[in-house]
Tab-separated table of C-alpha atoms and ligand atoms in Angstrom:
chain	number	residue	atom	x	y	z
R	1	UNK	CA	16.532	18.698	26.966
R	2	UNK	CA	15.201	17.617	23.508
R	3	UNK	CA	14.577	20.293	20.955
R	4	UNK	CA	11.466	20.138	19.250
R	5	UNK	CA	13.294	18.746	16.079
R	6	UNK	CA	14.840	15.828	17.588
R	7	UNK	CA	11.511	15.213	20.269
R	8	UNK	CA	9.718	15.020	16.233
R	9	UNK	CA	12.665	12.228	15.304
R	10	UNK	CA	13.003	10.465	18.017
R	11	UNK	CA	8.501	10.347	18.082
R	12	UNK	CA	9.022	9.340	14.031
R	13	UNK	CA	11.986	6.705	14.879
R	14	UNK	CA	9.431	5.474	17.733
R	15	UNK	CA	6.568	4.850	15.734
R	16	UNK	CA	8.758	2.692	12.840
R	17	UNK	CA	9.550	0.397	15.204
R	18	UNK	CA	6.239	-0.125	16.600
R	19	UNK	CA	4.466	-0.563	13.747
R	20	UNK	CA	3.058	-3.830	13.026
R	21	UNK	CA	4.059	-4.342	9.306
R	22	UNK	CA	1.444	-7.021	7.386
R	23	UNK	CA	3.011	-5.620	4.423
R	24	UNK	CA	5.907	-7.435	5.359
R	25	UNK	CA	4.219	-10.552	6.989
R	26	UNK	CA	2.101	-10.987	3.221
R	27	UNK	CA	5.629	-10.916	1.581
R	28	UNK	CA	6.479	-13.299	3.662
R	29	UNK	CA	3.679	-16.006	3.718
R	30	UNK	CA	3.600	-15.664	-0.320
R	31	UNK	CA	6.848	-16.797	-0.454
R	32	UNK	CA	6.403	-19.114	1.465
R	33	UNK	CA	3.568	-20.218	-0.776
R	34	UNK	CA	5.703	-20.300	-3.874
R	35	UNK	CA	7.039	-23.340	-3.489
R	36	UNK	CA	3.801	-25.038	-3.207
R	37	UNK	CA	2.366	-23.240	-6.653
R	38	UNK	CA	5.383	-24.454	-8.033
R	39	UNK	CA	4.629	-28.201	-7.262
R	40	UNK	CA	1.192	-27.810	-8.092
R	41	UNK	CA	2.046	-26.030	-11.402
R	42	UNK	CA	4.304	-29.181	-12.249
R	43	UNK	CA	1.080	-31.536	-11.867
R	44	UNK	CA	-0.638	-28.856	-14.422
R	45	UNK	CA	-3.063	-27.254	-11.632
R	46	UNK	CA	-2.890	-23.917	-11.165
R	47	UNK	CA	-4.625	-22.442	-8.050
R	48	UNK	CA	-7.855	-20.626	-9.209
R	49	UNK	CA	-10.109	-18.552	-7.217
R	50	UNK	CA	-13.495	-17.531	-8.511
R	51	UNK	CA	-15.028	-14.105	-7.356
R	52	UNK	CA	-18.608	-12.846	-7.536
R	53	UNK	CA	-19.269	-9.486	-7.255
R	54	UNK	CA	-22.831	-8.377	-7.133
R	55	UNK	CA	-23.861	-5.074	-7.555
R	56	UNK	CA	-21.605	-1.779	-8.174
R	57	UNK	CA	-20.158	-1.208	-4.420
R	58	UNK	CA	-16.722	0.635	-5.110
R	59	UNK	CA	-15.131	-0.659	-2.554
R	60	UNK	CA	-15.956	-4.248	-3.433
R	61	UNK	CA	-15.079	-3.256	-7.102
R	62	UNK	CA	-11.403	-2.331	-5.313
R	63	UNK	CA	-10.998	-5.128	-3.337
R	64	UNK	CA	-11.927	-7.471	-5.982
R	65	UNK	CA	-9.627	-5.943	-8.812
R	66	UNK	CA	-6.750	-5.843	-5.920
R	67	UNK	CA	-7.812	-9.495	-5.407
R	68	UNK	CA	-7.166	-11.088	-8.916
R	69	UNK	CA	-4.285	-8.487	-9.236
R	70	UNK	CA	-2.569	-10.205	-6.425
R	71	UNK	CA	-3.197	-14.232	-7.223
R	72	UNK	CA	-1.964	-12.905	-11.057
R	73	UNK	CA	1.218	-11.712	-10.097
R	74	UNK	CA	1.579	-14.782	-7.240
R	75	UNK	CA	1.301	-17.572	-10.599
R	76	UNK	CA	-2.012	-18.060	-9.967
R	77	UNK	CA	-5.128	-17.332	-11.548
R	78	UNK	CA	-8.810	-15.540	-10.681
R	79	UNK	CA	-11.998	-15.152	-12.851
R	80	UNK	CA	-14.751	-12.581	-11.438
R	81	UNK	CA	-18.171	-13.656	-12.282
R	82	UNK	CA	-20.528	-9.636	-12.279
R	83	UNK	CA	-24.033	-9.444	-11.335
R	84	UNK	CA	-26.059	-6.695	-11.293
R	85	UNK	CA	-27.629	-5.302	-7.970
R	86	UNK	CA	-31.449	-6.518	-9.720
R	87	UNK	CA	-29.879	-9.975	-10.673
R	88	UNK	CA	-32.038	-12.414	-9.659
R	89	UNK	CA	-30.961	-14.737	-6.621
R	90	UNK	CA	-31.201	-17.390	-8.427
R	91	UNK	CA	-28.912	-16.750	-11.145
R	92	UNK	CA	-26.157	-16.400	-8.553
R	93	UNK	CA	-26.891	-19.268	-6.806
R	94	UNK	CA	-26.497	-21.169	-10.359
R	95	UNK	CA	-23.427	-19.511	-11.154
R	96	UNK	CA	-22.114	-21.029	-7.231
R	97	UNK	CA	-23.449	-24.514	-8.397
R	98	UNK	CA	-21.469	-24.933	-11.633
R	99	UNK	CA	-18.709	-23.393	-9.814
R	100	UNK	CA	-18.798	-26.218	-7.143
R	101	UNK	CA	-18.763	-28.864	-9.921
R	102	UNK	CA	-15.685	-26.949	-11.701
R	103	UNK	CA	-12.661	-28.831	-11.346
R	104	UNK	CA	-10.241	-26.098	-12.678
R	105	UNK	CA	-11.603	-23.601	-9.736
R	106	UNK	CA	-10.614	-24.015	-6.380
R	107	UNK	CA	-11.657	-21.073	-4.376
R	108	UNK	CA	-15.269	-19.204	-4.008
R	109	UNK	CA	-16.257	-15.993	-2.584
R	110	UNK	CA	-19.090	-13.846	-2.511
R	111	UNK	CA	-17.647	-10.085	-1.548
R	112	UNK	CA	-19.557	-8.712	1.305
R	113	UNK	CA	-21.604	-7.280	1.736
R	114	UNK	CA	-24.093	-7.499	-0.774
R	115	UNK	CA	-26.787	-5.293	-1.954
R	116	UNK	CA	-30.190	-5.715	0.410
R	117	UNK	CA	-32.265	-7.467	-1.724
R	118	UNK	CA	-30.228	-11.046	-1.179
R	119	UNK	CA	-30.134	-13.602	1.498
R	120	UNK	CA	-26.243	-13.673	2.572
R	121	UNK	CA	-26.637	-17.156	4.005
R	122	UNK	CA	-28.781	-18.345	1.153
R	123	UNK	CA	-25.832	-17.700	-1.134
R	124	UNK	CA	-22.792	-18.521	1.099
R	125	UNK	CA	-24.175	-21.989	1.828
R	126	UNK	CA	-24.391	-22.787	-1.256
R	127	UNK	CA	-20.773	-23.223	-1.887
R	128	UNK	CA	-19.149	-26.430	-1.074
R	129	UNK	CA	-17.418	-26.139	2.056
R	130	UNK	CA	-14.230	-27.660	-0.163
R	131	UNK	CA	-13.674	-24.772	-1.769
R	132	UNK	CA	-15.199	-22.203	0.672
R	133	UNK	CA	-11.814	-20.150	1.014
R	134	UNK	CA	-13.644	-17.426	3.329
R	135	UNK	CA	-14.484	-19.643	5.376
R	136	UNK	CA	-18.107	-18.222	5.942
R	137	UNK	CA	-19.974	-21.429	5.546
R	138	UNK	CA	-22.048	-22.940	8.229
R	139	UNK	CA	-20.130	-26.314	8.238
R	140	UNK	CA	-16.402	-24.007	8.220
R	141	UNK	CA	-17.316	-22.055	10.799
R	142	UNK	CA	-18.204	-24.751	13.235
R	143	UNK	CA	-14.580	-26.764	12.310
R	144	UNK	CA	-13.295	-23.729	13.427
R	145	UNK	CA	-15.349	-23.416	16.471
R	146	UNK	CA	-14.797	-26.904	17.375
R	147	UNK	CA	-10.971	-26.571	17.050
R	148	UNK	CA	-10.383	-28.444	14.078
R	149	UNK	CA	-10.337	-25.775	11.354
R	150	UNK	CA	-10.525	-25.633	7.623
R	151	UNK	CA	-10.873	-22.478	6.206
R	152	UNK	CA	-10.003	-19.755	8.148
R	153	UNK	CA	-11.696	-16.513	7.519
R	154	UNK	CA	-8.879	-14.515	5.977
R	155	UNK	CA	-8.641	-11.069	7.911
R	156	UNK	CA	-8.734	-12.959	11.349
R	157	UNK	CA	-6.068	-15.327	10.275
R	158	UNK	CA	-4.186	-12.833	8.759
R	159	UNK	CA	-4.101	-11.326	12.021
R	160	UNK	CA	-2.820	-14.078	14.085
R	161	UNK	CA	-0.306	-14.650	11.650
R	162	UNK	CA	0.652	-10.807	12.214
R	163	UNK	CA	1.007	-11.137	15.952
R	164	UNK	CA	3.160	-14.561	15.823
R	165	UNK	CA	5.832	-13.315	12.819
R	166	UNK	CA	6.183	-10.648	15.310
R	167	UNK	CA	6.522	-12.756	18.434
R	168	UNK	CA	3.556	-11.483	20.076
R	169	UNK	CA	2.710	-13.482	22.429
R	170	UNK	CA	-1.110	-14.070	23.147
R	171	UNK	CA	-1.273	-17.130	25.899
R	172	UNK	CA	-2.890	-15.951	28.904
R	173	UNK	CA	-3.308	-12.245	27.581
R	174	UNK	CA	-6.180	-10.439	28.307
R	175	UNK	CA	-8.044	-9.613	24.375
R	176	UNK	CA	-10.696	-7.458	23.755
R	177	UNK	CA	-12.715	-7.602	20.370
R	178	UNK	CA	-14.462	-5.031	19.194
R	179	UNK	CA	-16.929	-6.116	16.649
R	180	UNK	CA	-19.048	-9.000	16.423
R	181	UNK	CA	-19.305	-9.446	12.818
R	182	UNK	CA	-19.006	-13.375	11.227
R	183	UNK	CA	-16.573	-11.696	8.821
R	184	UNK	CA	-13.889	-10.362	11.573
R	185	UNK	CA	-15.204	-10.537	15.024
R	186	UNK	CA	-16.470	-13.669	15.855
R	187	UNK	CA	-13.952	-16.021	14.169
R	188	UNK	CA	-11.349	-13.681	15.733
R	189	UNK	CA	-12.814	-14.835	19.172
R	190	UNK	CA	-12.275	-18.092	18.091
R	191	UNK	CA	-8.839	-17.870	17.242
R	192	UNK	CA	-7.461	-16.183	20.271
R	193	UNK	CA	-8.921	-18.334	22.666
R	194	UNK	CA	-8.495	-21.603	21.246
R	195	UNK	CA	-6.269	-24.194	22.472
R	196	UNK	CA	-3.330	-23.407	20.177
R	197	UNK	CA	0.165	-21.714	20.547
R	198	UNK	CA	-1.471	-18.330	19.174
R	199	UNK	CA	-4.603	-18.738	20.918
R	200	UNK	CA	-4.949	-19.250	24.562
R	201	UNK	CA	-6.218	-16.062	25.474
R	202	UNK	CA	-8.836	-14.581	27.410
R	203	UNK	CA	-11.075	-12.958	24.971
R	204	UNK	CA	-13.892	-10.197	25.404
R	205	UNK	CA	-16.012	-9.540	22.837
R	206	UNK	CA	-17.386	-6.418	22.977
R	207	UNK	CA	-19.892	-4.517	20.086
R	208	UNK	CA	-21.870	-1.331	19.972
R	209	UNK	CA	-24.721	-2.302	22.744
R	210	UNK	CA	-21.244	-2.791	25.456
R	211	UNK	CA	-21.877	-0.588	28.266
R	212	UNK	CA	-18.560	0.793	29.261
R	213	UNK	CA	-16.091	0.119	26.643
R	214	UNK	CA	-13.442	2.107	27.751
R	215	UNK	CA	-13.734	-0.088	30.692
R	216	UNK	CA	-12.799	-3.195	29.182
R	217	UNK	CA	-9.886	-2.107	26.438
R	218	UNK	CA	-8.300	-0.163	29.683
R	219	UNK	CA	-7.274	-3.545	30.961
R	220	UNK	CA	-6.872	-5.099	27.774
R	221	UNK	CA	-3.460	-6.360	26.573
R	222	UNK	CA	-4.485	-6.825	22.964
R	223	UNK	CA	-7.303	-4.860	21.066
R	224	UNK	CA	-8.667	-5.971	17.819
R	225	UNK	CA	-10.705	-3.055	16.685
R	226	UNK	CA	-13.773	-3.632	13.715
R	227	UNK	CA	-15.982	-1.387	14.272
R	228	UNK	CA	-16.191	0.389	11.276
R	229	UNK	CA	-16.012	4.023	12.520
R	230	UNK	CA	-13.343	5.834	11.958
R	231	UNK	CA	-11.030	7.272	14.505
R	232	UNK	CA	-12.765	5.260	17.298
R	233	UNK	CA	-10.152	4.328	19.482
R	234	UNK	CA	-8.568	6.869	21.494
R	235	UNK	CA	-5.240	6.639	23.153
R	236	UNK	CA	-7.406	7.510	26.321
R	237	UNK	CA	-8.983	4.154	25.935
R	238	UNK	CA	-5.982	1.871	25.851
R	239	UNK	CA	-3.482	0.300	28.822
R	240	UNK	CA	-0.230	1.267	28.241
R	241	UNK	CA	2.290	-1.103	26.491
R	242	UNK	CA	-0.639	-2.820	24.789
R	243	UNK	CA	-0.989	-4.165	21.036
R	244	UNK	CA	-3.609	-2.419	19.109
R	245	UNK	CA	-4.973	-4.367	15.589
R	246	UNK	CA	-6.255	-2.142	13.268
R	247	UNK	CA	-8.674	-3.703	11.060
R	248	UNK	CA	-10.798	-0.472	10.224
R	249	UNK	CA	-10.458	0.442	6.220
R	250	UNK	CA	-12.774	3.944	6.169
R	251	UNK	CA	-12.808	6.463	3.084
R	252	UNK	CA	-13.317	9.805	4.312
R	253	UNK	CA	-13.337	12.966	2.691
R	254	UNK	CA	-9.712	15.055	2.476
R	255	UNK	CA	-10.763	17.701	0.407
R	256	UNK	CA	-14.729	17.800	-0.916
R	257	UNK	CA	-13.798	20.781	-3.448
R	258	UNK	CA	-11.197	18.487	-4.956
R	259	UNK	CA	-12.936	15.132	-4.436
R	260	UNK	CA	-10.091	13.825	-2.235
R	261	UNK	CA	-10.187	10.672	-0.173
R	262	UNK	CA	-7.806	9.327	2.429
R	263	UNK	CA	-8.196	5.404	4.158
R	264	UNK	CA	-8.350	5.921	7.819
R	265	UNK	CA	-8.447	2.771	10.098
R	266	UNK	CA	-10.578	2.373	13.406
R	267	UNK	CA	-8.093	3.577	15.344
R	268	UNK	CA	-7.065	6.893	16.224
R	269	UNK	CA	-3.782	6.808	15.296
R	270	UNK	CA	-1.695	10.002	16.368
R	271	UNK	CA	-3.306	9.069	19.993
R	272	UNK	CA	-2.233	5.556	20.325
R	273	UNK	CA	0.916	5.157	18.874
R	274	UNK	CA	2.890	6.779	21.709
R	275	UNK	CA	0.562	4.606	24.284
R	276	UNK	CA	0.716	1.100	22.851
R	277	UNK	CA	4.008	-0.929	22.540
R	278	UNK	CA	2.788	-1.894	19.027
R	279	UNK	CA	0.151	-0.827	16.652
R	280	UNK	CA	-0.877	-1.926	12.542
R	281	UNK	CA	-0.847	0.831	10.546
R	282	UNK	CA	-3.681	1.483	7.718
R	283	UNK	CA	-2.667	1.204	5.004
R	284	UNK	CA	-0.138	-1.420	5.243
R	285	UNK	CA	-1.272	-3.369	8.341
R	286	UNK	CA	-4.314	-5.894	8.084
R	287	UNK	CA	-5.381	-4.890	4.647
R	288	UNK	CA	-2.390	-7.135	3.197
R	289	UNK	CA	-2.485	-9.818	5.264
R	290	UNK	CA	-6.355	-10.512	4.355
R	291	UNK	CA	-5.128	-10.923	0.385
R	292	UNK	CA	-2.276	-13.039	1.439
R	293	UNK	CA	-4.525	-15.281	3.558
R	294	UNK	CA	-7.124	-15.562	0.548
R	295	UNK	CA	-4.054	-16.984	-1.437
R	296	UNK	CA	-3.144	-19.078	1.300
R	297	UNK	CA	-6.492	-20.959	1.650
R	298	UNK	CA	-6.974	-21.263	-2.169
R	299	UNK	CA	-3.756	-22.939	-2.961
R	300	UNK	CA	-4.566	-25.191	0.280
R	301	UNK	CA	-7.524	-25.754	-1.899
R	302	UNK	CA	-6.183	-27.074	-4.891
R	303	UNK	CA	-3.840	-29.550	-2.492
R	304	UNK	CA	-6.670	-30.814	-0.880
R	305	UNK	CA	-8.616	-31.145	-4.355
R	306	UNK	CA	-5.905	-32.767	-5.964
R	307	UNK	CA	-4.430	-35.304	-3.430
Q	401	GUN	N1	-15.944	-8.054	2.767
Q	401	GUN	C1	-15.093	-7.574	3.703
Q	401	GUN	N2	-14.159	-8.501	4.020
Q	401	GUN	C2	-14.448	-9.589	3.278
Q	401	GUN	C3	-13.834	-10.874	3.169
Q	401	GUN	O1	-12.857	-11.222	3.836
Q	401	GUN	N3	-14.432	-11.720	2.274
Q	401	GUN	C4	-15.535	-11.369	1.546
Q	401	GUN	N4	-16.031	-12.290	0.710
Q	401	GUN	N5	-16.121	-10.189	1.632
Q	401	GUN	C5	-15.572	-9.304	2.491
């Protein structure tokens, strides 16, 4: 019989090997990379992104800081362009249009979301679909559709290229998406049931107006869940041996007298990870890959650009 100490070691040892690294798959893909920044570096171009960041969202403040952080230390480069929440649209949408015509910049984003007051697809179609390395405009999103992508939107990417380093295999699979957002869920849909090697699945998209959830990820081999609660998916929820993507990145409170915050994903953790064959972790799962991707579609960027 196990004792409890080696039923807690042999549980620890379990969950290390099912644990979806993107940690390890960013590593990877910016290596990869580095050869290319090299050869562009030699023809004096030197992959820049450009970030606007309106209003004072901390999370965006994060994610952008992380952002340039990581294209710094990669040999590249990234300039964020601040507006203030009572900027007027217009201003942006000037700063996207010189931006465009900017030869030294090869990636734009907007972070999302912004403040209220603006018109999300005013401002994401006004970047040129050339250097559109989110891959939210109009004309990106329907190469994608259509099977003859562009830019990928980062975090879904990022997630295919998870589930293939790790030999995950999706052809024929029954997916379920949870979240229909243009930013995760929908392009994700895309992706796994497109006629590629890491597509061919059958996907369900499913959202907060699904009757019966539980339902559908019960007979789901793979479950990408953005839903942006925390905790949401219960080990009760999922078949067993399945793949669980985690793409859920929630602050919550860990201690309100000392002002302590911990990231929890979407996914109950401590209830799947005995359940599924595989799970991401957060932090340390999707988070990375999203980054990596970012770096991956501006330096395609600058070879399209410059070719
Ligand atoms: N907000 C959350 N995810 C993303 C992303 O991938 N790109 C942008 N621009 N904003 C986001």
């Amino acid at each position: 019989m196990l004792t409890n100490k080696s039923f807690l070691l042999k549980t620890e040892m379990n969950q290390k090997s099912n644990l979806l690294l993107g940690k390890i798959v960013s590593s990877d893909i910016t290596q990869k990379l580095s050869s290319s920044i090299k050869d562009l570096k030699n023809k004096n171009i030197i992959p820049k992104l450009a970030a606007i960041l309106v209003g004072d969202n901390p999370a965006s403040k994060i994610y952008i800081k992380n952002k340039s952080k990581f294209f710094v230390k990669n040999g590249c480069e990234s300039e964020t362009f601040n507006f203030s929440s009572d900027s007027n649209q217009s201003e942006i949408i000037s700063c996207i249009k010189q931006l465009n015509n900017d030869d030294s910049i090869h990636g734009i984003l907007v972070q999302l979301p912004l403040p209220k007051s603006f018109d999300d697809s005013i401002i994401l179609e006004t970047i040129t679909p050339k250097k559109d390395v989110d891959g939210f405009h109009p004309y990106n999103v329907g190469k994608l559709f259509s099977g003859n992508p562009q830019f990928i939107p980062c975090t879904p990417h990022g997630i295919i290229k998870i589930l293939d380093y790790y030999k995950i295999n999706t052809s024929g699979k029954n997916c379920v998406v949870i979240g229909r957002s243009n930013i995760v869920g929908k392009p994700m849909f895309a992706l796994l049931s497109q006629k590629f090697e890491t597509g061919n699945a059958t996907v369900t998209m499913c959202h907060s107006r699904t009757n019966n959830l539980r339902h559908h990820t019960l007979n789901a081999d793979i479950v990408v869940c953005a839903i942006g609660i925390p905790n949401f998916l219960k080990g009760n929820m999922i078949k067993k041996g399945s793949v669980i993507i985690d793409v859920g990145i929630n602050r919550i409170v860990e201690n309100s007298a000392k002002k302590s915050y911990k990231i929890v994903g979407d996914v109950d953790f401590e209830s799947v990870i005995n359940i599924a064959s595989h799970l991401t972790p957060v932090p340390g799962g999707v988070g990375p890959m999203t980054i990596a991707m970012l770096l991956y579609n501006t330096v395609s960027s600058a070879k399209l650009n410059n070719t």
